């Protein structure tokens, strides 16, 4: 079983990059999307106010949804990164520890290819969409290897915060209030020897109708302001992980 290790200034887990270089106060914001985009306009407005570029990873069905097309075009036109997150959001691996691979190489290739084909329809060539967040942010060493063999890079979020819990619905027994998510980010910044340097900070572009209150994206502006006050700068994943 592999363990986290640092190679050429990136931190890896099972062949997947989970953190960028820790020698500079740079953070890459990641937003994934499947079937909901209720936070999209709010997120883009907050980023634009601060001239921040972020990275967005959507499944093929998100790219195909005509309701989301204006939002995707705005993301592209405002200079953010657009990348793949699988086509139909299948589970690539079991939830066991260590996880077991659930799909074949053929299924993986077909799923990722369909996702990339949808991205190309927005004028983004495949070589500009090399960074890939797997569905459910869940993977095995095989998934990382197959991604590399396609000339792409598997990435995930940096562990240590609760920001990725923003998708939870109101009745979820593990529901995390937005203020706790924000607090977890700031506490990680204070407790980690490297602060949030090189952090891949994951959130979702929407939670859907099941989360009717307490959205993290409504706190995004204040969180960005506080992190900027602490000296951080925000960059796209392809800038943070240049050379990967």
mmCIF file with all atom_site columns, N, CA, C and O in Angstrom, residues 106-127:
data_model
loop_
_atom_site.group_PDB
_atom_site.id
_atom_site.type_symbol
_atom_site.label_atom_id
_atom_site.label_alt_id
_atom_site.label_comp_id
_atom_site.label_asym_id
_atom_site.label_entity_id
_atom_site.label_seq_id
_atom_site.pdbx_PDB_ins_code
_atom_site.Cartn_x
_atom_site.Cartn_y
_atom_site.Cartn_z
_atom_site.occupancy
_atom_site.B_iso_or_equiv
_atom_site.pdbx_formal_charge
_atom_site.auth_seq_id
_atom_site.auth_comp_id
_atom_site.auth_asym_id
_atom_site.auth_atom_id
_atom_site.pdbx_PDB_model_num
ATOM 1  N N  . UNK A 1 106 ? -10.975 -0.193 -20.528 1.00 0.00 ? 106 UNK A N  1
ATOM 2  C CA . UNK A 1 106 ? -11.828 0.226  -21.637 1.00 0.00 ? 106 UNK A CA 1
ATOM 3  C C  . UNK A 1 106 ? -12.938 1.154  -21.147 1.00 0.00 ? 106 UNK A C  1
ATOM 4  O O  . UNK A 1 106 ? -13.209 2.195  -21.761 1.00 0.00 ? 106 UNK A O  1
ATOM 5  N N  . UNK A 1 107 ? -13.570 0.812  -20.036 1.00 0.00 ? 107 UNK A N  1
ATOM 6  C CA . UNK A 1 107 ? -14.638 1.644  -19.479 1.00 0.00 ? 107 UNK A CA 1
ATOM 7  C C  . UNK A 1 107 ? -14.102 3.004  -19.051 1.00 0.00 ? 107 UNK A C  1
ATOM 8  O O  . UNK A 1 107 ? -14.738 4.036  -19.265 1.00 0.00 ? 107 UNK A O  1
ATOM 9  N N  . UNK A 1 108 ? -12.922 2.984  -18.450 1.00 0.00 ? 108 UNK A N  1
ATOM 10 C CA . UNK A 1 108 ? -12.292 4.240  -18.038 1.00 0.00 ? 108 UNK A CA 1
ATOM 11 C C  . UNK A 1 108 ? -12.018 5.136  -19.235 1.00 0.00 ? 108 UNK A C  1
ATOM 12 O O  . UNK A 1 108 ? -12.353 6.324  -19.244 1.00 0.00 ? 108 UNK A O  1
ATOM 13 N N  . UNK A 1 109 ? -11.395 4.560  -20.257 1.00 0.00 ? 109 UNK A N  1
ATOM 14 C CA . UNK A 1 109 ? -11.042 5.348  -21.439 1.00 0.00 ? 109 UNK A CA 1
ATOM 15 C C  . UNK A 1 109 ? -12.284 5.918  -22.115 1.00 0.00 ? 109 UNK A C  1
ATOM 16 O O  . UNK A 1 109 ? -12.295 7.086  -22.531 1.00 0.00 ? 109 UNK A O  1
ATOM 17 N N  . UNK A 1 110 ? -13.314 5.119  -22.255 1.00 0.00 ? 110 UNK A N  1
ATOM 18 C CA . UNK A 1 110 ? -14.534 5.588  -22.908 1.00 0.00 ? 110 UNK A CA 1
ATOM 19 C C  . UNK A 1 110 ? -15.184 6.705  -22.107 1.00 0.00 ? 110 UNK A C  1
ATOM 20 O O  . UNK A 1 110 ? -15.658 7.702  -22.675 1.00 0.00 ? 110 UNK A O  1
ATOM 21 N N  . UNK A 1 111 ? -15.210 6.555  -20.789 1.00 0.00 ? 111 UNK A N  1
ATOM 22 C CA . UNK A 1 111 ? -15.834 7.565  -19.923 1.00 0.00 ? 111 UNK A CA 1
ATOM 23 C C  . UNK A 1 111 ? -15.084 8.892  -20.004 1.00 0.00 ? 111 UNK A C  1
ATOM 24 O O  . UNK A 1 111 ? -15.690 9.954  -20.197 1.00 0.00 ? 111 UNK A O  1
ATOM 25 N N  . UNK A 1 112 ? -13.768 8.832  -19.885 1.00 0.00 ? 112 UNK A N  1
ATOM 26 C CA . UNK A 1 112 ? -12.972 10.061 -19.919 1.00 0.00 ? 112 UNK A CA 1
ATOM 27 C C  . UNK A 1 112 ? -13.003 10.700 -21.306 1.00 0.00 ? 112 UNK A C  1
ATOM 28 O O  . UNK A 1 112 ? -13.094 11.933 -21.427 1.00 0.00 ? 112 UNK A O  1
ATOM 29 N N  . UNK A 1 113 ? -12.964 9.891  -22.344 1.00 0.00 ? 113 UNK A N  1
ATOM 30 C CA . UNK A 1 113 ? -13.002 10.430 -23.705 1.00 0.00 ? 113 UNK A CA 1
ATOM 31 C C  . UNK A 1 113 ? -14.301 11.182 -23.964 1.00 0.00 ? 113 UNK A C  1
ATOM 32 O O  . UNK A 1 113 ? -14.293 12.273 -24.563 1.00 0.00 ? 113 UNK A O  1
ATOM 33 N N  . UNK A 1 114 ? -15.421 10.631 -23.543 1.00 0.00 ? 114 UNK A N  1
ATOM 34 C CA . UNK A 1 114 ? -16.708 11.311 -23.743 1.00 0.00 ? 114 UNK A CA 1
ATOM 35 C C  . UNK A 1 114 ? -16.730 12.646 -23.016 1.00 0.00 ? 114 UNK A C  1
ATOM 36 O O  . UNK A 1 114 ? -17.277 13.637 -23.520 1.00 0.00 ? 114 UNK A O  1
ATOM 37 N N  . UNK A 1 115 ? -16.138 12.687 -21.824 1.00 0.00 ? 115 UNK A N  1
ATOM 38 C CA . UNK A 1 115 ? -16.065 13.939 -21.068 1.00 0.00 ? 115 UNK A CA 1
ATOM 39 C C  . UNK A 1 115 ? -15.235 14.979 -21.831 1.00 0.00 ? 115 UNK A C  1
ATOM 40 O O  . UNK A 1 115 ? -15.637 16.146 -21.984 1.00 0.00 ? 115 UNK A O  1
ATOM 41 N N  . UNK A 1 116 ? -14.097 14.558 -22.358 1.00 0.00 ? 116 UNK A N  1
ATOM 42 C CA . UNK A 1 116 ? -13.224 15.468 -23.096 1.00 0.00 ? 116 UNK A CA 1
ATOM 43 C C  . UNK A 1 116 ? -13.881 15.950 -24.393 1.00 0.00 ? 116 UNK A C  1
ATOM 44 O O  . UNK A 1 116 ? -13.691 17.107 -24.799 1.00 0.00 ? 116 UNK A O  1
ATOM 45 N N  . UNK A 1 117 ? -14.669 15.100 -25.010 1.00 0.00 ? 117 UNK A N  1
ATOM 46 C CA . UNK A 1 117 ? -15.370 15.507 -26.232 1.00 0.00 ? 117 UNK A CA 1
ATOM 47 C C  . UNK A 1 117 ? -16.346 16.646 -25.958 1.00 0.00 ? 117 UNK A C  1
ATOM 48 O O  . UNK A 1 117 ? -16.514 17.553 -26.791 1.00 0.00 ? 117 UNK A O  1
ATOM 49 N N  . UNK A 1 118 ? -16.984 16.623 -24.797 1.00 0.00 ? 118 UNK A N  1
ATOM 50 C CA . UNK A 1 118 ? -17.904 17.706 -24.433 1.00 0.00 ? 118 UNK A CA 1
ATOM 51 C C  . UNK A 1 118 ? -17.144 19.001 -24.161 1.00 0.00 ? 118 UNK A C  1
ATOM 52 O O  . UNK A 1 118 ? -17.603 20.089 -24.508 1.00 0.00 ? 118 UNK A O  1
ATOM 53 N N  . UNK A 1 119 ? -15.978 18.883 -23.552 1.00 0.00 ? 119 UNK A N  1
ATOM 54 C CA . UNK A 1 119 ? -15.156 20.066 -23.294 1.00 0.00 ? 119 UNK A CA 1
ATOM 55 C C  . UNK A 1 119 ? -14.694 20.694 -24.611 1.00 0.00 ? 119 UNK A C  1
ATOM 56 O O  . UNK A 1 119 ? -14.681 21.922 -24.759 1.00 0.00 ? 119 UNK A O  1
ATOM 57 N N  . UNK A 1 120 ? -14.353 19.850 -25.565 1.00 0.00 ? 120 UNK A N  1
ATOM 58 C CA . UNK A 1 120 ? -13.897 20.354 -26.861 1.00 0.00 ? 120 UNK A CA 1
ATOM 59 C C  . UNK A 1 120 ? -14.969 21.190 -27.555 1.00 0.00 ? 120 UNK A C  1
ATOM 60 O O  . UNK A 1 120 ? -14.657 22.112 -28.319 1.00 0.00 ? 120 UNK A O  1
ATOM 61 N N  . UNK A 1 121 ? -16.240 20.891 -27.286 1.00 0.00 ? 121 UNK A N  1
ATOM 62 C CA . UNK A 1 121 ? -17.331 21.636 -27.909 1.00 0.00 ? 121 UNK A CA 1
ATOM 63 C C  . UNK A 1 121 ? -17.366 23.091 -27.444 1.00 0.00 ? 121 UNK A C  1
ATOM 64 O O  . UNK A 1 121 ? -18.022 23.926 -28.060 1.00 0.00 ? 121 UNK A O  1
ATOM 65 N N  . UNK A 1 122 ? -16.654 23.392 -26.357 1.00 0.00 ? 122 UNK A N  1
ATOM 66 C CA . UNK A 1 122 ? -16.554 24.767 -25.869 1.00 0.00 ? 122 UNK A CA 1
ATOM 67 C C  . UNK A 1 122 ? -15.256 25.431 -26.344 1.00 0.00 ? 122 UNK A C  1
ATOM 68 O O  . UNK A 1 122 ? -14.856 26.465 -25.815 1.00 0.00 ? 122 UNK A O  1
ATOM 69 N N  . UNK A 1 123 ? -14.614 24.808 -27.317 1.00 0.00 ? 123 UNK A N  1
ATOM 70 C CA . UNK A 1 123 ? -13.418 25.399 -27.897 1.00 0.00 ? 123 UNK A CA 1
ATOM 71 C C  . UNK A 1 123 ? -12.153 25.169 -27.104 1.00 0.00 ? 123 UNK A C  1
ATOM 72 O O  . UNK A 1 123 ? -11.160 25.880 -27.304 1.00 0.00 ? 123 UNK A O  1
ATOM 73 N N  . UNK A 1 124 ? -12.172 24.191 -26.207 1.00 0.00 ? 124 UNK A N  1
ATOM 74 C CA . UNK A 1 124 ? -11.001 23.907 -25.375 1.00 0.00 ? 124 UNK A CA 1
ATOM 75 C C  . UNK A 1 124 ? -10.371 22.601 -25.845 1.00 0.00 ? 124 UNK A C  1
ATOM 76 O O  . UNK A 1 124 ? -10.957 21.527 -25.686 1.00 0.00 ? 124 UNK A O  1
ATOM 77 N N  . UNK A 1 125 ? -9.187  22.643 -26.448 1.00 0.00 ? 125 UNK A N  1
ATOM 78 C CA . UNK A 1 125 ? -8.534  21.414 -26.918 1.00 0.00 ? 125 UNK A CA 1
ATOM 79 C C  . UNK A 1 125 ? -8.108  20.536 -25.752 1.00 0.00 ? 125 UNK A C  1
ATOM 80 O O  . UNK A 1 125 ? -7.922  21.009 -24.626 1.00 0.00 ? 125 UNK A O  1
ATOM 81 N N  . UNK A 1 126 ? -7.954  19.274 -26.026 1.00 0.00 ? 126 UNK A N  1
ATOM 82 C CA . UNK A 1 126 ? -7.638  18.318 -24.955 1.00 0.00 ? 126 UNK A CA 1
ATOM 83 C C  . UNK A 1 126 ? -6.329  18.629 -24.240 1.00 0.00 ? 126 UNK A C  1
ATOM 84 O O  . UNK A 1 126 ? -6.209  18.381 -23.036 1.00 0.00 ? 126 UNK A O  1
ATOM 85 N N  . UNK A 1 127 ? -5.366  19.173 -24.979 1.00 0.00 ? 127 UNK A N  1
ATOM 86 C CA . UNK A 1 127 ? -4.082  19.469 -24.322 1.00 0.00 ? 127 UNK A CA 1
ATOM 87 C C  . UNK A 1 127 ? -4.202  20.602 -23.308 1.00 0.00 ? 127 UNK A C  1
ATOM 88 O O  . UNK A 1 127 ? -3.311  20.798 -22.483 1.00 0.00 ? 127 UNK A O  1
#
